[in-house]
């Protein structure tokens, strides 16, 4: 399925513009609305705010950013896949990295309108734990939780 080798790397600011461009397009497609922050603010958020609280990894194919995940041992903050590369295992590869490095439990939020994300997370062992949290997009969302069945085991 993949004609080019996928590699994951720790986030490097040299990929900031490419990453934010991919992230914004993926999010817009997923929720049906434009990003509320301007591009420069989004780059600043990636480089100076997100990196303070989360480990960030990129998925690359031939030096093109095709995915991003931001996580710590308890939470996934961001997971976006390039719109032309969805459904071929990139999200799972990034999610599995977060599971391996987790405390055995991960939570995340996704928008209620993003049915593809809901199907993806449920397929990979996440369960709904709450609904209706506030966010800056003013869209209803869902909180999910994954709990390892065996300590250190990846459950998919």
PDB file of C-alpha atoms in Angstrom:
ATOM      1  CA  UNK A   1       0.000   0.000   0.000  1.00  0.00           C
ATOM      2  CA  UNK A   2       2.772   2.432   0.885  1.00  0.00           C
ATOM      3  CA  UNK A   3       5.108   2.966  -2.048  1.00  0.00           C
ATOM      4  CA  UNK A   4       7.413   5.137   0.012  1.00  0.00           C
ATOM      5  CA  UNK A   5       8.926   4.355   3.362  1.00  0.00           C
ATOM      6  CA  UNK A   6       7.179   5.919   6.334  1.00  0.00           C
ATOM      7  CA  UNK A   7       9.409   7.156   9.123  1.00  0.00           C
ATOM      8  CA  UNK A   8       8.587   8.818  12.413  1.00  0.00           C
ATOM      9  CA  UNK A   9      10.875  11.404  13.925  1.00  0.00           C
ATOM     10  CA  UNK A  10      10.822  13.713  16.942  1.00  0.00           C
ATOM     11  CA  UNK A  11       9.429  17.100  15.958  1.00  0.00           C
ATOM     12  CA  UNK A  12      11.952  19.485  14.411  1.00  0.00           C
ATOM     13  CA  UNK A  13      11.028  23.172  13.883  1.00  0.00           C
ATOM     14  CA  UNK A  14      12.384  22.984  10.324  1.00  0.00           C
ATOM     15  CA  UNK A  15       9.121  21.170   9.535  1.00  0.00           C
ATOM     16  CA  UNK A  16       6.901  23.790  11.239  1.00  0.00           C
ATOM     17  CA  UNK A  17       5.357  25.400   8.154  1.00  0.00           C
ATOM     18  CA  UNK A  18       4.756  22.060   6.439  1.00  0.00           C
ATOM     19  CA  UNK A  19       3.319  20.560   9.633  1.00  0.00           C
ATOM     20  CA  UNK A  20       0.939  23.434  10.312  1.00  0.00           C
ATOM     21  CA  UNK A  21      -0.238  23.492   6.698  1.00  0.00           C
ATOM     22  CA  UNK A  22      -1.039  19.748   6.827  1.00  0.00           C
ATOM     23  CA  UNK A  23      -2.627  20.062  10.291  1.00  0.00           C
ATOM     24  CA  UNK A  24      -4.928  22.926   9.271  1.00  0.00           C
ATOM     25  CA  UNK A  25      -6.117  21.177   6.082  1.00  0.00           C
ATOM     26  CA  UNK A  26      -6.750  17.927   7.930  1.00  0.00           C
ATOM     27  CA  UNK A  27      -8.648  19.649  10.742  1.00  0.00           C
ATOM     28  CA  UNK A  28     -10.736  21.729   8.326  1.00  0.00           C
ATOM     29  CA  UNK A  29     -11.742  18.607   6.422  1.00  0.00           C
ATOM     30  CA  UNK A  30     -12.552  16.786   9.683  1.00  0.00           C
ATOM     31  CA  UNK A  31     -14.749  19.464  11.272  1.00  0.00           C
ATOM     32  CA  UNK A  32     -15.965  21.485   8.307  1.00  0.00           C
ATOM     33  CA  UNK A  33     -14.721  24.873   9.489  1.00  0.00           C
ATOM     34  CA  UNK A  34     -11.629  26.998   8.993  1.00  0.00           C
ATOM     35  CA  UNK A  35      -8.969  27.232  11.691  1.00  0.00           C
ATOM     36  CA  UNK A  36      -9.782  30.155  13.991  1.00  0.00           C
ATOM     37  CA  UNK A  37      -6.143  31.177  14.533  1.00  0.00           C
ATOM     38  CA  UNK A  38      -3.970  32.682  11.836  1.00  0.00           C
ATOM     39  CA  UNK A  39      -1.113  30.638  10.381  1.00  0.00           C
ATOM     40  CA  UNK A  40       1.675  32.433  12.264  1.00  0.00           C
ATOM     41  CA  UNK A  41      -0.077  31.980  15.610  1.00  0.00           C
ATOM     42  CA  UNK A  42      -0.533  28.290  14.826  1.00  0.00           C
ATOM     43  CA  UNK A  43       3.205  27.936  14.108  1.00  0.00           C
ATOM     44  CA  UNK A  44       3.975  29.735  17.378  1.00  0.00           C
ATOM     45  CA  UNK A  45       1.621  27.369  19.239  1.00  0.00           C
ATOM     46  CA  UNK A  46       3.393  24.359  17.736  1.00  0.00           C
ATOM     47  CA  UNK A  47       6.920  25.619  18.393  1.00  0.00           C
ATOM     48  CA  UNK A  48       6.519  27.264  21.801  1.00  0.00           C
ATOM     49  CA  UNK A  49       3.427  26.021  23.619  1.00  0.00           C
ATOM     50  CA  UNK A  50       2.678  22.471  22.511  1.00  0.00           C
ATOM     51  CA  UNK A  51       6.343  21.451  22.843  1.00  0.00           C
ATOM     52  CA  UNK A  52       6.376  22.501  26.504  1.00  0.00           C
ATOM     53  CA  UNK A  53       3.740  19.979  27.597  1.00  0.00           C
ATOM     54  CA  UNK A  54       3.847  17.226  25.001  1.00  0.00           C
ATOM     55  CA  UNK A  55       6.237  15.038  23.098  1.00  0.00           C
ATOM     56  CA  UNK A  56       5.643  15.647  19.399  1.00  0.00           C
ATOM     57  CA  UNK A  57       6.423  13.197  16.653  1.00  0.00           C
ATOM     58  CA  UNK A  58       6.024  13.576  12.920  1.00  0.00           C
ATOM     59  CA  UNK A  59       5.333  10.962  10.288  1.00  0.00           C
ATOM     60  CA  UNK A  60       7.322  11.614   7.117  1.00  0.00           C
ATOM     61  CA  UNK A  61       7.279  10.119   3.645  1.00  0.00           C
ATOM     62  CA  UNK A  62      10.097  11.359   1.412  1.00  0.00           C
ATOM     63  CA  UNK A  63      10.583  14.354   3.731  1.00  0.00           C
ATOM     64  CA  UNK A  64       6.901  15.308   3.423  1.00  0.00           C
ATOM     65  CA  UNK A  65       5.004  15.664   6.708  1.00  0.00           C
ATOM     66  CA  UNK A  66       2.067  13.244   6.534  1.00  0.00           C
ATOM     67  CA  UNK A  67       1.141  13.117  10.222  1.00  0.00           C
ATOM     68  CA  UNK A  68       1.626  14.618  13.661  1.00  0.00           C
ATOM     69  CA  UNK A  69       0.968  13.381  17.168  1.00  0.00           C
ATOM     70  CA  UNK A  70       1.451  15.339  20.398  1.00  0.00           C
ATOM     71  CA  UNK A  71       1.205  13.296  23.593  1.00  0.00           C
ATOM     72  CA  UNK A  72       2.480  12.706  27.082  1.00  0.00           C
ATOM     73  CA  UNK A  73       2.136   9.662  29.336  1.00  0.00           C
ATOM     74  CA  UNK A  74      -1.549  10.430  30.085  1.00  0.00           C
ATOM     75  CA  UNK A  75      -2.994  12.355  27.154  1.00  0.00           C
ATOM     76  CA  UNK A  76      -2.998  12.764  23.393  1.00  0.00           C
ATOM     77  CA  UNK A  77      -3.368  16.439  22.579  1.00  0.00           C
ATOM     78  CA  UNK A  78      -3.189  16.336  18.779  1.00  0.00           C
ATOM     79  CA  UNK A  79      -3.304  13.632  16.118  1.00  0.00           C
ATOM     80  CA  UNK A  80      -3.699  14.692  12.510  1.00  0.00           C
ATOM     81  CA  UNK A  81      -2.958  12.842   9.282  1.00  0.00           C
ATOM     82  CA  UNK A  82      -2.501  14.437   5.857  1.00  0.00           C
ATOM     83  CA  UNK A  83      -5.826  14.262   3.998  1.00  0.00           C
ATOM     84  CA  UNK A  84      -4.253  12.363   1.085  1.00  0.00           C
ATOM     85  CA  UNK A  85      -2.675   9.740   3.358  1.00  0.00           C
ATOM     86  CA  UNK A  86      -5.527   8.797   5.688  1.00  0.00           C
ATOM     87  CA  UNK A  87      -6.581   5.174   6.075  1.00  0.00           C
ATOM     88  CA  UNK A  88      -3.193   3.571   5.313  1.00  0.00           C
ATOM     89  CA  UNK A  89      -1.854   3.011   8.840  1.00  0.00           C
ATOM     90  CA  UNK A  90      -0.064   6.267   9.651  1.00  0.00           C
ATOM     91  CA  UNK A  91      -2.468   7.188  12.459  1.00  0.00           C
ATOM     92  CA  UNK A  92      -2.160   3.731  13.946  1.00  0.00           C
ATOM     93  CA  UNK A  93       1.650   3.894  13.852  1.00  0.00           C
ATOM     94  CA  UNK A  94       1.633   7.226  15.692  1.00  0.00           C
ATOM     95  CA  UNK A  95      -1.041   6.088  18.143  1.00  0.00           C
ATOM     96  CA  UNK A  96       0.920   2.928  18.937  1.00  0.00           C
ATOM     97  CA  UNK A  97       3.970   5.050  19.854  1.00  0.00           C
ATOM     98  CA  UNK A  98       1.868   7.012  22.340  1.00  0.00           C
ATOM     99  CA  UNK A  99       0.401   3.806  23.796  1.00  0.00           C
ATOM    100  CA  UNK A 100       3.849   2.281  24.330  1.00  0.00           C
ATOM    101  CA  UNK A 101       5.102   5.411  26.112  1.00  0.00           C
ATOM    102  CA  UNK A 102       1.922   5.889  28.150  1.00  0.00           C
ATOM    103  CA  UNK A 103       1.302   5.214  31.818  1.00  0.00           C
ATOM    104  CA  UNK A 104      -1.143   2.503  30.706  1.00  0.00           C
ATOM    105  CA  UNK A 105      -3.986   4.974  30.244  1.00  0.00           C
ATOM    106  CA  UNK A 106      -4.523   7.732  27.663  1.00  0.00           C
ATOM    107  CA  UNK A 107      -7.285  10.275  27.225  1.00  0.00           C
ATOM    108  CA  UNK A 108      -8.072  12.490  24.270  1.00  0.00           C
ATOM    109  CA  UNK A 109     -10.828  14.662  22.839  1.00  0.00           C
ATOM    110  CA  UNK A 110     -12.341  14.631  19.400  1.00  0.00           C
ATOM    111  CA  UNK A 111     -15.121  16.661  17.874  1.00  0.00           C
ATOM    112  CA  UNK A 112     -18.568  15.086  17.690  1.00  0.00           C
ATOM    113  CA  UNK A 113     -18.779  15.997  13.980  1.00  0.00           C
ATOM    114  CA  UNK A 114     -15.589  14.037  13.265  1.00  0.00           C
ATOM    115  CA  UNK A 115     -17.107  10.598  12.715  1.00  0.00           C
ATOM    116  CA  UNK A 116     -13.929   9.241  11.090  1.00  0.00           C
ATOM    117  CA  UNK A 117     -11.895  10.030  14.209  1.00  0.00           C
ATOM    118  CA  UNK A 118     -14.507   8.406  16.434  1.00  0.00           C
ATOM    119  CA  UNK A 119     -14.417   5.216  14.352  1.00  0.00           C
ATOM    120  CA  UNK A 120     -10.612   5.256  14.358  1.00  0.00           C
ATOM    121  CA  UNK A 121     -10.280   5.665  18.128  1.00  0.00           C
ATOM    122  CA  UNK A 122     -12.970   3.097  18.917  1.00  0.00           C
ATOM    123  CA  UNK A 123     -11.328   0.615  16.538  1.00  0.00           C
ATOM    124  CA  UNK A 124      -8.086   1.082  18.476  1.00  0.00           C
ATOM    125  CA  UNK A 125      -9.470   0.454  21.944  1.00  0.00           C
ATOM    126  CA  UNK A 126     -10.670   3.886  23.098  1.00  0.00           C
ATOM    127  CA  UNK A 127     -14.018   4.224  24.870  1.00  0.00           C
ATOM    128  CA  UNK A 128     -16.215   7.279  25.360  1.00  0.00           C
ATOM    129  CA  UNK A 129     -15.987   8.580  28.934  1.00  0.00           C
ATOM    130  CA  UNK A 130     -17.748  11.949  28.592  1.00  0.00           C
ATOM    131  CA  UNK A 131     -19.316  14.382  26.143  1.00  0.00           C
ATOM    132  CA  UNK A 132     -19.933  18.080  25.710  1.00  0.00           C
ATOM    133  CA  UNK A 133     -16.725  19.788  26.768  1.00  0.00           C
ATOM    134  CA  UNK A 134     -16.046  23.402  25.876  1.00  0.00           C
ATOM    135  CA  UNK A 135     -13.508  24.238  23.205  1.00  0.00           C
ATOM    136  CA  UNK A 136     -12.549  27.319  21.245  1.00  0.00           C
ATOM    137  CA  UNK A 137     -14.261  26.041  18.100  1.00  0.00           C
ATOM    138  CA  UNK A 138     -17.606  25.979  19.969  1.00  0.00           C
ATOM    139  CA  UNK A 139     -18.321  22.459  18.748  1.00  0.00           C
ATOM    140  CA  UNK A 140     -19.569  19.583  20.895  1.00  0.00           C
ATOM    141  CA  UNK A 141     -16.831  17.101  21.620  1.00  0.00           C
ATOM    142  CA  UNK A 142     -16.235  13.665  23.074  1.00  0.00           C
ATOM    143  CA  UNK A 143     -13.614  12.582  25.572  1.00  0.00           C
ATOM    144  CA  UNK A 144     -12.152   9.123  25.022  1.00  0.00           C
ATOM    145  CA  UNK A 145      -9.995   6.914  27.206  1.00  0.00           C
ATOM    146  CA  UNK A 146      -7.785   3.960  26.422  1.00  0.00           C
ATOM    147  CA  UNK A 147      -6.630   1.617  29.177  1.00  0.00           C
ATOM    148  CA  UNK A 148      -4.015  -1.037  28.561  1.00  0.00           C
ATOM    149  CA  UNK A 149      -5.380  -4.518  29.186  1.00  0.00           C
ATOM    150  CA  UNK A 150      -1.918  -5.701  30.175  1.00  0.00           C
ATOM    151  CA  UNK A 151       0.597  -3.235  31.581  1.00  0.00           C
ATOM    152  CA  UNK A 152       2.804  -2.118  28.698  1.00  0.00           C
ATOM    153  CA  UNK A 153       0.777  -3.995  26.087  1.00  0.00           C
ATOM    154  CA  UNK A 154      -0.556  -2.193  23.049  1.00  0.00           C
ATOM    155  CA  UNK A 155      -4.237  -2.967  22.669  1.00  0.00           C
ATOM    156  CA  UNK A 156      -5.655  -2.216  19.225  1.00  0.00           C
TER     157      UNK A 156
END
